[in-house]
Short mmCIF file of C-alpha atoms in Angstrom, two decimals:
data_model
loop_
_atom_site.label_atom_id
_atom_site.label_comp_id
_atom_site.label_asym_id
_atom_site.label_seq_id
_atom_site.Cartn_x
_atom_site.Cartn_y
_atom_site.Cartn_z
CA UNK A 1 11.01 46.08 -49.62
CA UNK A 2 12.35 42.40 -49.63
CA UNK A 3 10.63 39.37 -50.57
CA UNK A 4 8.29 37.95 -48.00
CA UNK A 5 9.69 34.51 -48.26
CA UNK A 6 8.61 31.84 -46.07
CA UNK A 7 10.44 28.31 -44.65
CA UNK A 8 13.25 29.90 -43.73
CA UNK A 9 14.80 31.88 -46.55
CA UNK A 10 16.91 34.68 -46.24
CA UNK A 11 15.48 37.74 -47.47
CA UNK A 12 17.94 39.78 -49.64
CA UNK A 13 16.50 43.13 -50.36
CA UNK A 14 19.35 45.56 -51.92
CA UNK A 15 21.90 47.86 -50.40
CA UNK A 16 21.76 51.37 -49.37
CA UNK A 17 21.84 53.35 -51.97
CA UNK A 18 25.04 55.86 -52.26
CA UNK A 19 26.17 58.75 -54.45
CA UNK A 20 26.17 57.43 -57.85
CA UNK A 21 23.79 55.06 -57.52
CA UNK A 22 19.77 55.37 -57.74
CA UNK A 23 19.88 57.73 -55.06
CA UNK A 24 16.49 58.93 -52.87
CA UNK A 25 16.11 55.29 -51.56
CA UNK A 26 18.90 53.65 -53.23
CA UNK A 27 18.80 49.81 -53.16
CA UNK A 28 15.72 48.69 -50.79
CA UNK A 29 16.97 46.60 -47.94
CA UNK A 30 16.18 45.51 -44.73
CA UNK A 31 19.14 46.39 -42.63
CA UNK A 32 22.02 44.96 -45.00
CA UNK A 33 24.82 46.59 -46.22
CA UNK A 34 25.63 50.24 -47.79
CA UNK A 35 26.12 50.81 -51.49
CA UNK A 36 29.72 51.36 -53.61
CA UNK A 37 30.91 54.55 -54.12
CA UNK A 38 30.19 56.97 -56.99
CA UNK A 39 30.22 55.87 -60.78
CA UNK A 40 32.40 58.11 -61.36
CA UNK A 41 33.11 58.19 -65.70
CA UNK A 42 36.38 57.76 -67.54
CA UNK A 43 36.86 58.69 -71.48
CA UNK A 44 35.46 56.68 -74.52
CA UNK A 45 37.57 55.67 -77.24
CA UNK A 46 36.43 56.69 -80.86
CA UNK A 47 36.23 53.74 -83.56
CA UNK A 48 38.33 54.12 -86.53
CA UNK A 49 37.28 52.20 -90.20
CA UNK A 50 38.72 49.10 -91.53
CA UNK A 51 39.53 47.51 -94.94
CA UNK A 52 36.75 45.01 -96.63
CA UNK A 53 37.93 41.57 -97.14
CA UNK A 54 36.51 39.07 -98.54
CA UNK A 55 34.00 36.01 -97.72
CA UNK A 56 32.45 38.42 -95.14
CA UNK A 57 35.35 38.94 -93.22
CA UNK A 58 36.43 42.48 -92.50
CA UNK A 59 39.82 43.94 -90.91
CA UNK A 60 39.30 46.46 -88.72
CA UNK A 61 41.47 49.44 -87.41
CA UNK A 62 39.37 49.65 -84.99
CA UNK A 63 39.52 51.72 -81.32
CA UNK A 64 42.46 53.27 -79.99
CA UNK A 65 43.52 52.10 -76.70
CA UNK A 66 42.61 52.54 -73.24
CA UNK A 67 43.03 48.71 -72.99
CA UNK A 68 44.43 49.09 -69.21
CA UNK A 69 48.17 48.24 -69.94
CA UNK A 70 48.49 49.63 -66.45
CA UNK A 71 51.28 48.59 -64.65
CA UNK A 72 48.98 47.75 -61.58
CA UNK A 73 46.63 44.95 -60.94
CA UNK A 74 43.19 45.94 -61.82
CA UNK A 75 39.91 43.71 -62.23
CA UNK A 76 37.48 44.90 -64.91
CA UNK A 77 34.14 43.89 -66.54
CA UNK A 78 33.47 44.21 -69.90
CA UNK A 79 30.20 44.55 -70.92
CA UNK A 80 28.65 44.33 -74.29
CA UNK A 81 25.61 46.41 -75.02
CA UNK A 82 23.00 46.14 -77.96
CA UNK A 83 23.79 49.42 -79.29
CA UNK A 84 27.35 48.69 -80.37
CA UNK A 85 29.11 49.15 -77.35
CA UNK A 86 31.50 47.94 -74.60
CA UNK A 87 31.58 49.20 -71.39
CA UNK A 88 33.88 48.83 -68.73
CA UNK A 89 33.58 48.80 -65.10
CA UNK A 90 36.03 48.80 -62.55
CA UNK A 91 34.81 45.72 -59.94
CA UNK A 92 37.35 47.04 -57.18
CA UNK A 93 36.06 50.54 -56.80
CA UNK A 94 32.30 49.48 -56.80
CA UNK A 95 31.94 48.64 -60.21
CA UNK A 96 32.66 52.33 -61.61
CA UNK A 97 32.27 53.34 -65.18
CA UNK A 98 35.80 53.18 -66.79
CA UNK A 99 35.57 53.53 -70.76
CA UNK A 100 33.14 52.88 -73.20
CA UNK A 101 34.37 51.84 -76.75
CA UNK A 102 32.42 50.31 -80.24
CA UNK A 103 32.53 46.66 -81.56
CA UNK A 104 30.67 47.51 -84.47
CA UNK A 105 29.51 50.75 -85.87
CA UNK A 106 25.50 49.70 -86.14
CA UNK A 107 23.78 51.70 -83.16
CA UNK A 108 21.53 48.61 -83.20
CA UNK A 109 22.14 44.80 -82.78
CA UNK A 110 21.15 41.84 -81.43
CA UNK A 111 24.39 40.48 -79.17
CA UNK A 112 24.29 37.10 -78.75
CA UNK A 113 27.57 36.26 -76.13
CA UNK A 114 30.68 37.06 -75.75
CA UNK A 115 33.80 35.49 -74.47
CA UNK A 116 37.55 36.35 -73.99
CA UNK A 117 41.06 33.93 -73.86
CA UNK A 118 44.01 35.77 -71.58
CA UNK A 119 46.39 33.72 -73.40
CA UNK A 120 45.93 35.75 -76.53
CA UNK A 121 44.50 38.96 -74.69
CA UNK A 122 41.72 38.59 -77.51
CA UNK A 123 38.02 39.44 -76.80
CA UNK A 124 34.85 37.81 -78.57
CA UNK A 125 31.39 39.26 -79.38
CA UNK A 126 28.85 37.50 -81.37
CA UNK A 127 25.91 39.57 -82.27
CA UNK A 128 23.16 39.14 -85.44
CA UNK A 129 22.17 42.61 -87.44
CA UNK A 130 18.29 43.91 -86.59
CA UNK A 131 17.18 42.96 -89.95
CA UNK A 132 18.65 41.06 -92.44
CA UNK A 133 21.48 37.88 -92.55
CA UNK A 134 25.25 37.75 -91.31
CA UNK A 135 25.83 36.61 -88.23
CA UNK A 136 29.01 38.39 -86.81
CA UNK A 137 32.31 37.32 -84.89
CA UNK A 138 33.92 40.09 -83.27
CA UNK A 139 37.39 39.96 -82.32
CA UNK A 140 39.15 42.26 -80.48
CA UNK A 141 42.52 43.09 -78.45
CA UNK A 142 42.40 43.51 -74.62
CA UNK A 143 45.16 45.52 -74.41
CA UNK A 144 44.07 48.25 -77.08
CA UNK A 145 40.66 47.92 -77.69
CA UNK A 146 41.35 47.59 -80.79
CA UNK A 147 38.66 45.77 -83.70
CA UNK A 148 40.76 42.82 -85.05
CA UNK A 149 38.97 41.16 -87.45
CA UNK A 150 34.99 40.53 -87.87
CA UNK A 151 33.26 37.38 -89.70
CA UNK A 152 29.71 36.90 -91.19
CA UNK A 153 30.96 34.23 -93.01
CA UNK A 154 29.37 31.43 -90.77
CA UNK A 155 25.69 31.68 -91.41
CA UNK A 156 22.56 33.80 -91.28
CA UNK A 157 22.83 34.10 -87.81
CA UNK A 158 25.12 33.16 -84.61
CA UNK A 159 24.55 32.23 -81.11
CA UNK A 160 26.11 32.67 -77.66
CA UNK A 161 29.60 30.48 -77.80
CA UNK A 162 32.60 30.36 -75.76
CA UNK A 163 36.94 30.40 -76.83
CA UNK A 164 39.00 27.98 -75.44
CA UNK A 165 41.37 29.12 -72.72
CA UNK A 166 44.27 28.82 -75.17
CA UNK A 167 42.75 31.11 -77.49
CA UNK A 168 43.02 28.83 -80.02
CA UNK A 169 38.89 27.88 -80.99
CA UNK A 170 35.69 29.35 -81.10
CA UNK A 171 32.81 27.09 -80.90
CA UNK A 172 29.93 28.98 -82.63
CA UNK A 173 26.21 28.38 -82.54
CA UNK A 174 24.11 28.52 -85.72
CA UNK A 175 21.83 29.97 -83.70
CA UNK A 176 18.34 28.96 -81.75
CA UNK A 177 16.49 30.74 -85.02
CA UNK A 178 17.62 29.00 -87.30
CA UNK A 179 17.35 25.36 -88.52
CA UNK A 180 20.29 24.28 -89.20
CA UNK A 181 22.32 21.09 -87.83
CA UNK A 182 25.20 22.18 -87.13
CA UNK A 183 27.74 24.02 -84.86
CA UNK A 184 31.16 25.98 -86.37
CA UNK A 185 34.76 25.56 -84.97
CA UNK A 186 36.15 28.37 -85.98
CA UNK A 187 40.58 29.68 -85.23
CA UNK A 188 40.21 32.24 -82.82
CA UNK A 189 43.18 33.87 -83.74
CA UNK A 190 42.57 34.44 -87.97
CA UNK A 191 38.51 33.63 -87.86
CA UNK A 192 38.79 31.26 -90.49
CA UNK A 193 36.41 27.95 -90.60
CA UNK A 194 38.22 25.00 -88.73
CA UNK A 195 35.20 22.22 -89.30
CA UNK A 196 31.36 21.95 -88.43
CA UNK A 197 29.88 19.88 -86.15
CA UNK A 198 26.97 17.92 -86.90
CA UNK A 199 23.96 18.59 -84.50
CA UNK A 200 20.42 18.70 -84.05
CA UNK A 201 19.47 22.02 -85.32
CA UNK A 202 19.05 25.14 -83.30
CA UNK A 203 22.31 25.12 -81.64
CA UNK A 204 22.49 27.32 -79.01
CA UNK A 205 24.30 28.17 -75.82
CA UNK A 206 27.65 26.77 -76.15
CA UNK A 207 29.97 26.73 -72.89
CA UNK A 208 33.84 25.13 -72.50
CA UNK A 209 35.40 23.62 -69.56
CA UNK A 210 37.88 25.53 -67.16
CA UNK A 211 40.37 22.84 -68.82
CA UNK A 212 39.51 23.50 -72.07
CA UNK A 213 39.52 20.21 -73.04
CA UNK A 214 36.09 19.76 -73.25
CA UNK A 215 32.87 21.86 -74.72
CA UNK A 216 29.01 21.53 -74.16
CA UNK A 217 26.58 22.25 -76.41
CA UNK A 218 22.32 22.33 -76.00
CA UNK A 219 19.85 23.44 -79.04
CA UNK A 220 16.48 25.01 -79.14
CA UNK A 221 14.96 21.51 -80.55
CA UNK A 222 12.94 19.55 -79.01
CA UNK A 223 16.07 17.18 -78.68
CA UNK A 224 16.36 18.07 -75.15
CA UNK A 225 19.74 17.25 -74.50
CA UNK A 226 23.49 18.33 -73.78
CA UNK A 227 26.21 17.22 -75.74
CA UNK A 228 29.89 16.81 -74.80
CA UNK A 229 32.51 17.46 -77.35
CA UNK A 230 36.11 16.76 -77.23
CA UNK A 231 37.89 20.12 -78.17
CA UNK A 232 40.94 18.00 -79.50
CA UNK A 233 38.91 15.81 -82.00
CA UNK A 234 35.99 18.02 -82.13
CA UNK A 235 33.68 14.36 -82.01
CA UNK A 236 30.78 14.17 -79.90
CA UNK A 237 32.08 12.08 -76.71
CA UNK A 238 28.98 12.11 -74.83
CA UNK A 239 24.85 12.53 -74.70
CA UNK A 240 22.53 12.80 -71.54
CA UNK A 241 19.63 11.90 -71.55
CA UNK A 242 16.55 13.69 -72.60
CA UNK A 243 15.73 16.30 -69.90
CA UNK A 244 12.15 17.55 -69.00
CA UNK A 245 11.93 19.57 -71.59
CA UNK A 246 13.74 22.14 -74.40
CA UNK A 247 17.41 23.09 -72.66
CA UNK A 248 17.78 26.67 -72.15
CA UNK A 249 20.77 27.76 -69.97
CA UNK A 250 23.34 25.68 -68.30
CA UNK A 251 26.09 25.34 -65.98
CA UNK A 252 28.86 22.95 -65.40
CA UNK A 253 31.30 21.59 -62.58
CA UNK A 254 35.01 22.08 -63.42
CA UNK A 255 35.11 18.19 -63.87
CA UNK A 256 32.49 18.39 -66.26
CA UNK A 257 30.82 15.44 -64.63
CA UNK A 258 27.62 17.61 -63.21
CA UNK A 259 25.41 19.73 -65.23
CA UNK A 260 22.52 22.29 -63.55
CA UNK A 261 20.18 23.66 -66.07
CA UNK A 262 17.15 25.74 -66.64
CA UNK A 263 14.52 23.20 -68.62
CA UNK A 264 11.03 24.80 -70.54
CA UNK A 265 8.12 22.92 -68.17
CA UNK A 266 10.17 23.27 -64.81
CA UNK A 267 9.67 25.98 -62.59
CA UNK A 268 13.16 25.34 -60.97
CA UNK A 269 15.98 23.72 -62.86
CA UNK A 270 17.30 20.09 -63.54
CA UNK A 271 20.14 18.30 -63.08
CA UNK A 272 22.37 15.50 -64.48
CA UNK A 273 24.97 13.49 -64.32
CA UNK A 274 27.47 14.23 -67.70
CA UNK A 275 29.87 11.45 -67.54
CA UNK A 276 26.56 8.54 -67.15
CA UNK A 277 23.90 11.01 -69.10
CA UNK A 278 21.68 10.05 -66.68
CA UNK A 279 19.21 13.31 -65.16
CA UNK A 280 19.40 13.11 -61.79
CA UNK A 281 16.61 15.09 -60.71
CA UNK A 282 14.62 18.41 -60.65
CA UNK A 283 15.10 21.38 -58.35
CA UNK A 284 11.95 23.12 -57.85
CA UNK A 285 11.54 26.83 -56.78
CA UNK A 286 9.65 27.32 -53.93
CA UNK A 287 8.08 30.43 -51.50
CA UNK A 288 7.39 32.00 -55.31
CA UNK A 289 4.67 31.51 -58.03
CA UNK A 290 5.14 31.12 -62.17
CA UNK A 291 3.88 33.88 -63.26
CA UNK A 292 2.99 33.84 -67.26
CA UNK A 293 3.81 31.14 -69.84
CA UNK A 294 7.86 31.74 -69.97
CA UNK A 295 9.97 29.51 -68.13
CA UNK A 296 13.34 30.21 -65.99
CA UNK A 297 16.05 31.61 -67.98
CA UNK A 298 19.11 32.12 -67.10
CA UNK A 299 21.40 30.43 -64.29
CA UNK A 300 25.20 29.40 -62.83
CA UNK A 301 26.63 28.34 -59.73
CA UNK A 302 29.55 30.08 -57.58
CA UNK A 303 32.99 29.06 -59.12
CA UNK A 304 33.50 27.60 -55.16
CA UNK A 305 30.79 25.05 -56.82
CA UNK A 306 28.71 25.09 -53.31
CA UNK A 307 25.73 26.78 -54.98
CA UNK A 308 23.63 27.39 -57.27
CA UNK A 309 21.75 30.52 -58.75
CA UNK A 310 18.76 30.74 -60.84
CA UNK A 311 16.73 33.51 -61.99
CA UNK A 312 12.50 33.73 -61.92
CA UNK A 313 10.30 34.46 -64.76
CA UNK A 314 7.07 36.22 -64.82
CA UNK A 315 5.97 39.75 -64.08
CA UNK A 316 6.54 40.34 -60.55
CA UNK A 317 8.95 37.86 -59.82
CA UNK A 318 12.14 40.17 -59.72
CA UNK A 319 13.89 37.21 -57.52
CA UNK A 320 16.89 34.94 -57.91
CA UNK A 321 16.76 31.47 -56.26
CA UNK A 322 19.66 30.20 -54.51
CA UNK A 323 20.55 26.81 -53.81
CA UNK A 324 23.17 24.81 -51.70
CA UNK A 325 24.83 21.68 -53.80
CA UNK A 326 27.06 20.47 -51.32
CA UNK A 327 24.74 17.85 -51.24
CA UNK A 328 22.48 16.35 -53.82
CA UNK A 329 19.57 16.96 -54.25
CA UNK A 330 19.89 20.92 -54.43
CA UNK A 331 18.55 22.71 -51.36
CA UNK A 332 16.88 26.06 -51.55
CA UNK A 333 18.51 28.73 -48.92
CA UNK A 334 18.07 32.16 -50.36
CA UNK A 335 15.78 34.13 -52.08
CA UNK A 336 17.29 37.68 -53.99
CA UNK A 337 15.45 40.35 -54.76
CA UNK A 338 16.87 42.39 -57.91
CA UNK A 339 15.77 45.33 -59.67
CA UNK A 340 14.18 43.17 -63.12
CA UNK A 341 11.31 41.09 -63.43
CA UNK A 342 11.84 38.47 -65.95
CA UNK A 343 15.58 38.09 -64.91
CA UNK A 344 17.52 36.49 -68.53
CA UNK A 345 20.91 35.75 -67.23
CA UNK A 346 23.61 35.86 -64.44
CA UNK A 347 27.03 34.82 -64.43
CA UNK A 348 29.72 35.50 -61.46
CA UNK A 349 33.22 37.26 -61.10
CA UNK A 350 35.98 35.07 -60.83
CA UNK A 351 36.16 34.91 -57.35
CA UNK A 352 32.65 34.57 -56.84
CA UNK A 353 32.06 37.74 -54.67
CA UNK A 354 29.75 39.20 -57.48
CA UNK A 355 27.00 37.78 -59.25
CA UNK A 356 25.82 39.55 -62.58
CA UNK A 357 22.12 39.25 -63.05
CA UNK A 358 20.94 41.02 -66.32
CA UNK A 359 17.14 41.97 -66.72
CA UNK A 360 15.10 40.80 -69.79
CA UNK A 361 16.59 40.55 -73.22
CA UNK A 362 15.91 43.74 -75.32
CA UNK A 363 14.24 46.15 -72.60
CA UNK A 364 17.13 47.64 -71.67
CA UNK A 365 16.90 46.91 -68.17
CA UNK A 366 19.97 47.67 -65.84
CA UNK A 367 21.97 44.94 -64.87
CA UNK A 368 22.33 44.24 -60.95
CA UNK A 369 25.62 43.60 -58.78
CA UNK A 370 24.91 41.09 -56.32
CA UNK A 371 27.17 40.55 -53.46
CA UNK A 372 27.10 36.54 -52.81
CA UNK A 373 28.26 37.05 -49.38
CA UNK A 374 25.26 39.24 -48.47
CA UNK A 375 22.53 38.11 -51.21
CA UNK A 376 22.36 42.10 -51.50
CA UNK A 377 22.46 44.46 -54.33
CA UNK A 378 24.87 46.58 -54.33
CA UNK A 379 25.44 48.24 -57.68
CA UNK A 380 24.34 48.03 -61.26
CA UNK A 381 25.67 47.99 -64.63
CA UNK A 382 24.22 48.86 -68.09
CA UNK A 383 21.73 46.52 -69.73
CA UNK A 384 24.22 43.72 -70.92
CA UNK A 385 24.03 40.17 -70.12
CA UNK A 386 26.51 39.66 -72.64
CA UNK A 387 29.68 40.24 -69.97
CA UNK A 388 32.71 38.62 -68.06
CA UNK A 389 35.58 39.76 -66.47
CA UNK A 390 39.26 40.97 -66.89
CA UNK A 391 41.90 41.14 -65.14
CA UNK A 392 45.10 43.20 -66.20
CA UNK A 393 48.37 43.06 -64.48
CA UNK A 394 51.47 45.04 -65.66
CA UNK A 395 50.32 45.19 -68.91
CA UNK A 396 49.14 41.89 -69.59
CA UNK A 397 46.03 40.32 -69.40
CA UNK A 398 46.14 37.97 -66.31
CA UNK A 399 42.58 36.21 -65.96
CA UNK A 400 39.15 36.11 -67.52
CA UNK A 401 35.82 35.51 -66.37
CA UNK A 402 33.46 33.63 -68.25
CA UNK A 403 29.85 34.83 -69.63
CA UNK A 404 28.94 31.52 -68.05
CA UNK A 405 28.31 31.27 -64.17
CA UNK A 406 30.69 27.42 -64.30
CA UNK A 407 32.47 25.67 -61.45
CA UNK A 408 36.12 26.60 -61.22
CA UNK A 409 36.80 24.09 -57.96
#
């Protein structure tokens, strides 16, 4: 049940399927590996209420814990889910169920991103109400679960931004719906207001370096660009050039100097150089067809920076491309079958072993555990592309993930 790919590419059906998984079948695969063991459940936490402040801001009591202050190393992802909820999986004993816990007590919302800073042990969801205004900020402790503080201050809506590794700034979106020309900087610590940044309107995905020193922004405009902004100044430092089309999602180097993203009107992705502007060229897909009017959404490269992985789009095409960028221009090498059609997003584990691919936004569509060494499924999560993960180590909060698929090299 793999793709029938041609020149060359390596098929990756999924794994064998294993107790716990979609049994009867499992993961389809052509030889390949065998599936995890069990998801095996742990215990939810209950959410307790909070006081009203003002200007939109609420603080919250919150969970009680089950934040892993474990003595022993463990490696989680956390995984926020439309109805409210964060799950937890435990990547080192096949991606088991650990805990479930609420950011919010709506049963229905639109999550927009999420990000987390081990320096603070603090943990970020941004997510718009169904109906109606208020974009909120979510923070929340890693060690006890616990609902910090949560904002609507910023704007009708948000978008999917990113902390700084020191815990110190949010860069928030003013989201792809809305036309306004800004971005927020918000203190990650209090959520007060720091500054906004003046942008084309539609801000959207928002990513920061590995360093922290840097941030990069793209909108929903037809401005068709990525900015760079220093995090120290918050100034706009640098502009590429006008891609192919609208920017959708990106990925960066740990230098910052190369930038892969998916582009509306490419059925591949584009990339460019950050530190000239200039676009260096377009990737295109190939041994697959565009199928519908939607373009690819959703892509990253291994933190190892040696390749790239970008999702499909169209019904039918449940397959992630894979490319080697060793070497410029981008070379195709693998094609992944996964479980979706209409693939939205994928990000990686820290060490690259795993890549995340959710299914489309909103259908509730599992999300598949890819093994990069294999190109094989070989578990899946709940429907959340909203997710990165955490690492806990005698009680403290050791590493994080990022909900973007960057370069760590």
């Amino acid at each position: 049940a793999g793709f029938a790919g041609g020149g060359g590419f390596a098929n990756a059906g999924g794994s064998t399927g294993s107790a716990g998984f979609a049994g009867g079948g499992g993961f389809a695969n052509a030889g390949g590996s065998t599936g995890r063991g069990g998801l095996t459940g742990g215990g939810g936490t209950t959410g307790a209420g909070g006081s009203s402040g003002s200007g939109g801001f609420t603080s919250m009591g919150g969970n009680t814990g089950g934040g892993g202050t474990t003595g022993d190393s463990v490696r989680f992802v956390y995984a926020a889910q439309d109805d409210g909820t964060i799950h937890v999986y435990d990547i080192n004993s096949g991606h088991a169920p650990v805990r479930t816990f609420r950011f919010t007590s709506s049963t229905k919302v639109d999550v927009r991103g999420a990000a987390a800073a081990a320096s603070t042990h603090r943990f970020y969801v941004m997510f718009n109400p169904v109906t109606g205004n208020g974009g909120h900020l979510v923070c929340l402790d890693l060690l006890t679960d616990k609902i910090l503080w949560d904002n609507t201050s910023y704007g009708p809506r948000v978008d999917r931004g990113d902390v700084t590794p020191d815990g110190s700034k949010v860069y928030l979106p003013s989201s792809e719906e809305e036309q306004l020309p800004y971005e927020s900087v918000v203190n990650a610590v209090t959520g007060a207001l720091i500054a906004k940044i003046t942008m084309p309107p539609m801000t959207h995905d928002t990513a920061c370096s590995v360093d922290g020193k840097r941030v990069f922004m793209e909108n929903k405009s037809t401005d068709d660009r990525i900015r760079t902004v220093d995090t120290a100044t918050n100034a706009v430092i640098a502009t590429t050039d006008a891609f192919g089309g609208i920017v959708q999602p990106f990925s960066v180097t740990a230098s910052g100097d190369l930038a892969v993203a998916n582009v509306e009107g490419v059925y591949g992705f584009q990339y460019a150089d950050l530190s000239t502007g200039k676009i260096l060229g377009t990737a295109l897909f190939t041994g697959t067809t565009l199928n519908g009017a939607n373009w690819p959404h959703g892509i990253g490269m291994l933190p190892n920076e040696t390749e790239v992985w970008a999702g499909d789009r169209g019904a039918g095409n449940h397959y992630v491309h894979v490319f080697d960028i060793t070497s410029l221009p981008p070379t195709q090498t693998h094609v992944v079958t996964i479980s979706n059609d209409n693939p939205h997003w994928l990000t990686f584990s820290i060490d690259g072993r795993f890549c995340y691919v959710a299914g489309y936004k909103g259908l509730n569509n599992p999300t598949d555990v890819v093994d990069t060494t294999t190109y094989k499924r070989v578990a899946t999560l709940g429907p959340s592309e909203d997710l990165l993960e955490v690492d806990i180590s005698n009680g403290a909060v050791s590493a994080v993930g990022d909900q973007f698929g960057i370069g760590r090299k």
